[in-house]
CSV table of C-alpha atoms and ligand atoms in Angstrom, one decimal:
chain,number,residue,atom,x,y,z
A,1,MET,CA,140.6,94.3,112.7
A,2,ASP,CA,137.0,95.8,113.6
A,3,ALA,CA,137.0,98.7,111.3
A,4,THR,CA,139.4,100.1,108.6
A,5,ALA,CA,138.9,103.9,107.5
A,6,GLN,CA,140.8,106.2,105.2
A,7,VAL,CA,141.3,108.6,108.4
A,8,ALA,CA,140.9,108.1,112.3
A,9,ILE,CA,140.1,111.0,114.5
A,10,VAL,CA,141.0,110.9,118.2
A,11,GLY,CA,139.3,113.5,120.1
A,12,ALA,CA,135.7,114.8,119.8
A,13,GLY,CA,136.1,118.3,121.1
A,14,PRO,CA,135.2,121.3,119.2
A,15,ILE,CA,138.4,120.8,116.9
A,16,GLY,CA,137.8,117.2,116.6
A,17,LEU,CA,134.1,117.5,115.6
A,18,GLU,CA,134.9,120.4,113.2
A,19,LEU,CA,137.4,118.2,111.4
A,20,ALA,CA,134.8,115.3,111.2
A,21,ILE,CA,132.4,117.6,109.2
A,22,ALA,CA,135.2,118.8,106.9
A,23,LEU,CA,135.8,115.0,106.2
A,24,LYS,CA,132.3,114.1,105.9
A,25,GLN,CA,131.7,117.0,103.4
A,26,ALA,CA,134.6,115.8,101.6
A,27,GLY,CA,133.3,112.1,101.4
A,28,ILE,CA,136.4,110.9,103.0
A,29,PRO,CA,135.8,107.8,105.5
A,30,TYR,CA,136.7,108.1,108.7
A,31,GLN,CA,136.4,106.6,112.2
A,32,HIS,CA,136.1,109.0,115.2
A,33,PHE,CA,136.8,108.2,119.0
A,34,ASP,CA,136.4,110.2,121.9
A,35,LYS,CA,136.9,108.7,125.5
A,36,GLY,CA,134.2,110.4,127.1
A,37,GLN,CA,131.3,112.2,125.6
A,38,ILE,CA,131.5,114.9,122.9
A,39,GLY,CA,132.9,118.2,124.2
A,40,GLN,CA,134.2,116.1,127.2
A,41,THR,CA,136.6,118.6,128.3
A,42,ILE,CA,134.3,121.4,128.4
A,43,SER,CA,131.8,119.3,130.2
A,44,TRP,CA,133.9,119.6,133.2
A,45,PHE,CA,134.2,123.4,133.0
A,46,PRO,CA,132.5,125.1,136.0
A,47,GLU,CA,128.6,125.6,135.8
A,48,MET,CA,127.7,128.5,133.8
A,49,MET,CA,131.3,129.6,133.2
A,50,ARG,CA,131.1,132.0,130.0
A,51,PHE,CA,133.6,131.6,127.4
A,52,PHE,CA,136.1,134.7,126.9
A,53,SER,CA,135.6,134.3,123.2
A,54,SER,CA,132.8,135.8,121.2
A,55,PRO,CA,130.4,133.3,119.8
A,56,GLU,CA,131.5,133.7,116.1
A,57,ARG,CA,134.8,132.8,117.1
A,58,ILE,CA,134.2,129.3,118.7
A,59,ALA,CA,131.5,128.3,116.3
A,60,ILE,CA,132.4,125.5,114.1
A,61,ALA,CA,132.2,124.5,110.6
A,62,GLY,CA,130.3,127.8,109.7
A,63,ILE,CA,127.0,127.2,111.7
A,64,PRO,CA,126.4,130.3,113.8
A,65,ILE,CA,125.8,130.2,117.4
A,66,PRO,CA,122.6,131.9,117.7
A,67,ARG,CA,122.2,134.5,120.5
A,68,THR,CA,119.3,136.5,121.5
A,69,ASP,CA,121.4,139.1,123.4
A,70,GLN,CA,124.8,138.9,121.6
A,71,SER,CA,126.3,137.8,124.7
A,72,LYS,CA,129.2,135.3,125.3
A,73,CYS,CA,128.1,131.5,125.7
A,74,THR,CA,128.0,129.7,128.7
A,75,LYS,CA,129.6,126.3,129.1
A,76,GLU,CA,126.1,124.7,128.9
A,77,GLU,CA,125.2,126.8,125.6
A,78,TYR,CA,128.2,125.7,124.1
A,79,LEU,CA,127.6,122.0,124.7
A,80,ALA,CA,124.2,122.3,123.5
A,81,TYR,CA,125.5,123.9,120.3
A,82,LEU,CA,127.9,121.2,119.8
A,83,ARG,CA,125.3,118.5,120.2
A,84,ALA,CA,122.9,120.2,117.5
A,85,VAL,CA,126.2,120.4,115.4
A,86,VAL,CA,126.6,116.6,115.7
A,87,GLN,CA,122.7,115.8,115.1
A,88,GLN,CA,122.7,118.3,112.2
A,89,PHE,CA,125.4,116.6,110.4
A,90,ASP,CA,124.7,113.1,111.6
A,91,LEU,CA,128.3,112.5,112.8
A,92,PRO,CA,129.3,109.0,114.0
A,93,VAL,CA,131.2,109.7,116.9
A,94,ARG,CA,132.5,106.3,119.0
A,95,THR,CA,132.0,108.2,122.5
A,96,TYR,CA,133.2,106.6,125.8
A,97,GLU,CA,135.6,104.4,123.7
A,98,ASN,CA,139.4,105.3,124.9
A,99,VAL,CA,142.3,104.9,122.5
A,100,GLU,CA,144.8,103.2,124.6
A,101,ARG,CA,147.3,102.3,122.2
A,102,ILE,CA,148.5,103.3,118.7
A,103,LYS,CA,150.8,101.3,116.6
A,104,ARG,CA,152.3,102.3,113.1
A,105,VAL,CA,152.1,99.5,110.6
A,106,ASP,CA,155.1,98.7,108.8
A,107,SER,CA,153.5,98.9,105.4
A,108,GLY,CA,152.1,102.4,106.1
A,109,GLY,CA,149.3,103.5,108.4
A,110,PHE,CA,147.9,103.1,112.1
A,111,THR,CA,146.2,100.3,114.2
A,112,LEU,CA,144.4,101.9,116.8
A,113,HIS,CA,143.7,99.8,120.2
A,114,SER,CA,140.6,101.2,121.9
A,115,ARG,CA,138.2,100.0,125.0
A,116,ASP,CA,134.8,100.9,125.3
A,117,ALA,CA,132.7,101.7,128.3
A,118,GLN,CA,131.7,98.1,128.3
A,119,GLY,CA,135.3,97.0,128.7
A,120,GLN,CA,135.4,95.7,125.2
A,121,TYR,CA,138.4,96.0,123.2
A,122,HIS,CA,138.2,97.1,119.5
A,123,THR,CA,141.0,97.6,116.9
A,124,CYS,CA,140.6,100.1,113.8
A,125,ARG,CA,143.3,100.4,111.1
A,126,ALA,CA,143.6,103.7,109.5
A,127,GLU,CA,145.8,105.1,106.7
A,128,LYS,CA,146.0,108.8,108.2
A,129,LEU,CA,145.5,109.5,111.9
A,130,VAL,CA,144.6,112.9,113.4
A,131,LEU,CA,145.4,113.5,117.1
A,132,ALA,CA,142.9,116.4,118.5
A,133,ILE,CA,143.2,115.1,122.2
A,134,GLY,CA,143.2,118.4,123.8
A,135,ASP,CA,145.8,119.4,126.4
A,136,MET,CA,143.8,119.2,129.7
A,137,HIS,CA,144.2,115.4,130.9
A,138,ARG,CA,145.0,115.7,134.3
A,139,PRO,CA,145.7,118.4,137.0
A,140,HIS,CA,149.0,120.1,137.5
A,141,LEU,CA,149.7,118.8,141.2
A,142,ILE,CA,151.8,121.1,143.4
A,143,GLY,CA,152.9,118.2,145.4
A,144,VAL,CA,152.5,119.3,149.0
A,145,PRO,CA,151.5,116.9,151.6
A,146,GLY,CA,147.5,116.4,151.9
A,147,GLU,CA,146.8,117.3,148.3
A,148,ASN,CA,144.6,114.2,147.8
A,149,LEU,CA,142.6,114.7,151.1
A,150,PRO,CA,138.8,114.8,150.6
A,151,HIS,CA,138.0,118.5,151.2
A,152,VAL,CA,140.7,119.3,148.5
A,153,SER,CA,139.9,119.5,144.9
A,154,HIS,CA,141.5,120.4,141.7
A,155,TYR,CA,138.4,121.1,139.9
A,156,PHE,CA,135.8,123.8,140.7
A,157,HIS,CA,132.2,122.8,139.4
A,158,GLU,CA,130.1,125.2,141.3
A,159,PRO,CA,129.7,127.4,144.3
A,160,HIS,CA,127.0,126.4,146.4
A,161,ARG,CA,128.7,123.6,148.3
A,162,PHE,CA,130.9,126.4,149.9
A,163,PHE,CA,128.1,128.5,151.0
A,164,ARG,CA,129.2,129.8,155.0
A,165,LYS,CA,132.4,127.5,154.6
A,166,LYS,CA,136.0,128.8,154.7
A,167,LEU,CA,137.2,128.4,151.1
A,168,LEU,CA,141.1,128.5,150.0
A,169,VAL,CA,141.5,129.0,146.7
A,170,VAL,CA,145.0,128.4,145.3
A,171,GLY,CA,146.0,130.1,142.0
A,172,GLY,CA,146.5,133.3,140.3
A,173,LYS,CA,144.9,132.9,136.9
A,174,ASN,CA,141.5,133.3,135.7
A,175,SER,CA,140.2,129.9,136.9
A,176,ALA,CA,141.1,130.6,140.4
A,177,VAL,CA,140.0,134.0,140.3
A,178,GLU,CA,136.7,133.3,139.0
A,179,ALA,CA,136.1,130.5,141.3
A,180,ALA,CA,137.1,133.0,144.2
A,181,LEU,CA,134.6,135.3,143.1
A,182,ARG,CA,131.7,132.9,142.6
A,183,CYS,CA,132.1,131.5,146.0
A,184,TRP,CA,132.2,134.8,147.6
A,185,HIS,CA,129.0,136.0,145.8
A,186,CYS,CA,127.5,132.7,146.9
A,187,GLY,CA,128.4,133.2,150.9
A,188,ALA,CA,131.9,131.4,151.3
A,189,GLU,CA,134.5,133.2,153.5
A,190,VAL,CA,137.2,133.2,150.8
A,191,THR,CA,140.9,133.3,150.7
A,192,LEU,CA,142.9,133.6,147.5
A,193,CYS,CA,146.6,132.5,147.8
A,194,TYR,CA,149.0,133.0,144.7
A,195,ARG,CA,152.8,133.0,144.2
A,196,ALA,CA,152.7,136.1,142.2
A,197,SER,CA,153.0,139.7,143.8
A,198,GLU,CA,150.1,141.1,141.7
A,199,LEU,CA,147.2,139.2,139.7
A,200,ASP,CA,148.4,139.2,135.9
A,201,PRO,CA,145.9,141.2,133.7
A,202,ARG,CA,147.1,139.0,130.8
A,203,HIS,CA,145.8,135.8,132.5
A,204,ILE,CA,142.4,137.2,133.5
A,205,LYS,CA,139.2,138.0,131.7
A,206,TYR,CA,138.9,141.7,131.4
A,207,TRP,CA,135.5,141.8,133.1
A,208,VAL,CA,136.7,139.7,136.3
A,209,LEU,CA,139.9,141.6,137.1
A,210,PRO,CA,138.3,144.8,138.4
A,211,GLU,CA,135.7,142.8,140.4
A,212,ILE,CA,138.4,140.7,142.1
A,213,GLN,CA,140.5,143.9,142.8
A,214,GLY,CA,137.5,145.6,144.2
A,215,CYS,CA,136.5,142.7,146.5
A,216,VAL,CA,140.1,142.5,147.8
A,217,ARG,CA,140.7,146.3,148.5
A,218,ARG,CA,137.3,146.0,150.7
A,219,GLY,CA,138.4,143.1,152.5
A,220,GLU,CA,135.6,140.9,151.1
A,221,ILE,CA,138.0,138.5,150.0
A,222,ARG,CA,141.3,137.9,151.8
A,223,ALA,CA,144.3,137.9,149.1
A,224,LEU,CA,147.6,136.3,149.9
A,225,PRO,CA,150.0,137.3,147.3
A,226,THR,CA,153.4,135.8,147.1
A,227,THR,CA,152.2,132.8,149.1
A,228,THR,CA,152.3,129.3,148.4
A,229,PRO,CA,151.0,126.1,150.4
A,230,LEU,CA,153.2,123.8,152.2
A,231,ALA,CA,150.8,121.2,153.8
A,232,ILE,CA,147.3,120.4,153.9
A,233,GLU,CA,145.5,118.8,156.8
A,234,PRO,CA,141.9,118.4,157.6
A,235,GLY,CA,140.3,121.9,158.5
A,236,LYS,CA,143.6,124.0,157.8
A,237,ALA,CA,146.4,124.5,155.7
A,238,THR,CA,150.2,125.8,156.2
A,239,LEU,CA,151.2,128.4,153.9
A,240,ARG,CA,154.7,130.4,153.3
A,241,SER,CA,155.5,133.3,151.5
A,242,VAL,CA,157.7,132.5,148.4
A,243,ARG,CA,160.2,135.0,149.7
A,244,GLY,CA,160.7,133.3,152.9
A,245,GLY,CA,159.8,133.7,156.7
A,246,GLU,CA,157.7,131.7,159.0
A,247,PRO,CA,155.2,129.3,157.9
A,248,PHE,CA,151.5,130.1,159.0
A,249,GLU,CA,148.4,128.3,159.1
A,250,ILE,CA,144.9,129.2,157.8
A,251,GLU,CA,141.7,127.5,158.6
A,252,ALA,CA,140.0,125.8,155.5
A,253,ASP,CA,137.0,123.8,155.5
A,254,PHE,CA,137.5,123.2,151.6
A,255,ILE,CA,140.6,124.0,149.5
A,256,LEU,CA,140.5,124.2,145.5
A,257,LEU,CA,143.8,123.9,144.0
A,258,LEU,CA,143.4,125.6,140.8
A,259,THR,CA,146.9,125.5,139.1
A,260,GLY,CA,146.4,124.4,135.8
A,261,TYR,CA,146.2,121.3,133.8
A,262,GLU,CA,148.7,119.1,132.0
A,263,ALA,CA,148.5,117.1,128.7
A,264,ASP,CA,149.3,113.3,128.3
A,265,MET,CA,151.3,113.0,125.5
A,266,ALA,CA,151.7,109.3,125.7
A,267,LEU,CA,150.0,108.7,122.5
A,268,PHE,CA,152.3,111.0,120.5
A,269,ALA,CA,155.5,109.3,122.3
A,270,GLU,CA,154.6,105.7,121.6
A,271,THR,CA,154.0,106.6,117.8
A,272,GLY,CA,157.2,108.4,117.5
A,273,VAL,CA,156.5,111.8,117.4
A,274,GLU,CA,159.2,114.1,118.8
A,275,LEU,CA,158.1,116.2,121.9
A,276,THR,CA,160.4,119.0,122.9
A,277,GLY,CA,160.7,121.1,126.0
A,278,ILE,CA,158.9,121.3,129.3
A,279,GLU,CA,155.5,121.6,127.4
A,280,GLN,CA,156.1,118.4,125.4
A,281,ASN,CA,155.4,120.4,122.1
A,282,PRO,CA,155.1,117.7,119.2
A,283,ALA,CA,157.1,118.3,116.2
A,284,PHE,CA,154.7,119.2,113.1
A,285,ASN,CA,154.7,121.2,109.9
A,286,PRO,CA,152.7,124.2,110.6
A,287,GLN,CA,151.4,124.3,106.8
A,288,THR,CA,150.1,120.8,106.6
A,289,MET,CA,149.8,120.1,110.7
A,290,GLU,CA,151.4,116.6,109.9
A,291,THR,CA,154.0,115.5,112.5
A,292,ASN,CA,157.3,113.9,111.9
A,293,VAL,CA,155.6,110.8,111.6
A,294,PRO,CA,154.2,110.3,108.2
A,295,GLY,CA,150.5,110.5,107.9
A,296,LEU,CA,149.8,111.6,111.7
A,297,TYR,CA,148.5,114.9,111.9
A,298,VAL,CA,147.6,117.0,115.1
A,299,ALA,CA,145.0,119.5,115.6
A,300,GLY,CA,143.5,121.7,118.3
A,301,THR,CA,145.0,122.4,121.7
A,302,THR,CA,146.9,119.5,121.9
A,303,THR,CA,149.4,121.1,119.0
A,304,ALA,CA,151.0,123.1,122.1
A,305,GLY,CA,151.5,120.3,124.4
A,306,SER,CA,151.1,121.1,128.2
A,307,GLN,CA,150.7,125.0,127.5
A,308,GLN,CA,152.4,127.0,130.3
A,309,SER,CA,150.7,130.2,128.9
A,310,TYR,CA,147.8,129.7,126.6
A,311,GLN,CA,148.3,130.6,123.3
A,312,VAL,CA,146.4,128.2,121.2
A,313,PHE,CA,142.6,128.2,121.6
A,314,ILE,CA,139.6,127.0,120.0
A,315,GLU,CA,139.4,130.0,118.1
A,316,THR,CA,142.9,130.0,116.8
A,317,SER,CA,142.6,126.2,115.8
A,318,HIS,CA,139.9,126.4,113.0
A,319,ILE,CA,142.7,126.8,110.2
A,320,HIS,CA,144.1,123.6,111.4
A,321,ILE,CA,141.0,121.8,109.6
A,322,ASP,CA,141.7,123.4,106.2
A,323,ARG,CA,145.3,122.4,106.5
A,324,ILE,CA,144.8,119.0,107.3
A,325,LEU,CA,142.2,118.5,104.6
A,326,ALA,CA,144.3,119.9,102.1
A,327,ALA,CA,147.2,117.7,103.1
A,328,ILE,CA,145.0,114.6,103.0
A,329,GLN,CA,143.6,115.5,99.6
A,330,GLY,CA,147.1,116.3,98.1
A,331,ASN,CA,146.3,119.9,97.4
A,332,PRO,CA,148.5,123.0,98.4
A,333,PRO,CA,148.1,124.5,102.0
A,334,PRO,CA,145.5,127.3,102.5
A,335,PRO,CA,146.5,130.7,102.6
A,336,GLU,CA,148.3,131.8,105.9
A,337,GLU,CA,145.9,133.5,108.4
A,338,PRO,CA,146.5,137.2,109.1
A,339,THR,CA,149.6,137.2,111.6
A,340,ASN,CA,148.9,137.5,115.2
A,341,ARG,CA,145.6,136.8,115.4
A,342,ARG,CA,145.2,136.8,119.1
A,343,PRO,CA,142.4,135.3,120.9
A,344,GLU,CA,140.1,138.1,122.6
A,345,ASN,CA,140.6,138.5,126.3
B,1,FAD,C1,137.9,127.5,131.8
B,1,FAD,C2,138.2,127.2,130.3
B,1,FAD,C3,137.8,128.4,129.4
B,1,FAD,C4,138.2,128.4,128.0
B,1,FAD,N1,137.7,129.3,127.2
B,1,FAD,C5,137.8,129.6,125.9
B,1,FAD,C6,137.3,130.5,125.1
B,1,FAD,O1,136.8,131.3,125.5
B,1,FAD,N2,138.0,130.4,124.0
B,1,FAD,C7,138.6,129.5,123.4
B,1,FAD,O2,138.8,129.6,122.1
B,1,FAD,N3,139.2,128.4,124.1
B,1,FAD,C8,138.7,128.4,125.3
B,1,FAD,N4,139.2,127.5,126.3
B,1,FAD,C9,140.3,126.7,125.6
B,1,FAD,C10,139.7,125.7,124.6
B,1,FAD,O3,138.7,126.1,124.4
B,1,FAD,C11,139.5,124.2,125.2
B,1,FAD,O4,140.7,123.7,125.9
B,1,FAD,C12,138.9,123.4,124.1
B,1,FAD,O5,138.2,122.4,124.5
B,1,FAD,C13,140.1,122.7,123.0
B,1,FAD,O6,139.2,122.1,122.1
B,1,FAD,P1,140.0,120.8,121.6
B,1,FAD,O7,139.1,120.3,120.5
B,1,FAD,O8,141.5,121.2,120.8
B,1,FAD,O9,140.3,119.9,122.7
B,1,FAD,P2,139.0,119.2,123.8
B,1,FAD,O10,138.1,120.0,123.7
B,1,FAD,O11,140.1,119.1,125.0
B,1,FAD,O12,138.9,117.8,123.0
B,1,FAD,C14,139.9,116.8,123.1
B,1,FAD,C15,139.0,115.4,123.3
B,1,FAD,O13,139.7,114.6,123.2
B,1,FAD,C16,139.3,113.3,124.1
B,1,FAD,N5,140.4,112.5,124.3
B,1,FAD,C17,141.6,112.6,124.8
B,1,FAD,N6,142.4,111.4,125.1
B,1,FAD,C18,141.7,110.6,124.2
B,1,FAD,C19,141.9,109.1,124.0
B,1,FAD,N7,143.1,108.6,124.4
B,1,FAD,N8,141.2,108.5,123.3
B,1,FAD,C20,139.9,109.0,122.8
B,1,FAD,N9,139.6,110.1,123.1
B,1,FAD,C21,140.5,111.3,123.8
B,1,FAD,C22,138.8,114.0,125.3
B,1,FAD,O14,137.9,113.2,125.8
B,1,FAD,C23,138.2,115.4,124.7
B,1,FAD,O15,137.1,115.1,124.5
B,1,FAD,C24,139.2,127.6,127.6
B,1,FAD,C25,139.7,126.3,128.4
B,1,FAD,C26,139.3,126.5,129.7
B,1,FAD,C27,139.8,125.4,130.7
């Protein structure tokens, strides 16, 4: 056994880091793993993307996010903030170490089997385990021929590469709409294709919706509502109305399939956590965050599995830390948060 600890945390996103600070402050020995860098999920968000949450709602461990203009953070600013917090608390995170398997120990606790960036295998024994692994592990594939061609991507990184190119963006939620707008501003010829008849304001940032509506109205961005791709080939895509009718082709130098992401719940399944429904929601006690497996807790967005409609965010997950800390210390659960504390949008 390479390491032993009272608690093992898997995942060093904002919520895993917030929990690590709480454990450190409480003097509870822990081991902390992330398969990538800290804030790994946020690091692949589009360049200069702005969070919809105000800074104070995504700040962790009571450390303010300083803003000179009170604006919302960009991804880069938030990652810089997370790095500063890790430095401030001198958090030992085993980055680039993937927890590949977890075994329950008959006498209680867990053995984690991990692999680091050099390919070395490690084991860690922990009495308690917290999975804070997020919910965006792989893209939601749409399952059409050509989806894996080189000019097709499920991730939008930045708009420059689409300058003066024909770009098809597939998806009707915020990621797709924001990508369409940014690429059009950057000189791309953009078509936005989505299954619904209207863009749904509940899924689009309030400052983004009027802009896309204006661009579509003026013909600057071509919108194809109630439309879905059937096949992709180099230089073109075949589309069809979801209401039926003849398929038709459009030219496309590049295609962004921004149709959401899925959680990989394999670590939950192999340890015996009950997963229910299409979202694969883990079973847990909402007062303690302990799953049906004794000693195994869940925190952050992974509590909601593969969310179909996003309800769990950073800003709604801070309370998970207090609940887990109280449970681990054998204290009563913290008072409930005010009900229906909806995230800003
Ligand atoms: C474009 C976009 C914008 C968003 N904007 C907001 C916003 O404004 N406000 C808000 O509150 N939320 C927002 N969210 C949602 C939420 O903030 C993020 O998903 C956030 O990263 C969730 O934090 P987390 O700590 O729960 O999980 P994550 O940040 O996803 O962290 C999970 C970590 O676990 C690691 N991990 C996973 N599996 C393993 C393994 N087997 N071994 C080791 N490590 C592992 C990952 O590498 C990752 O670092 C946004 C999401 C997206 C996609």
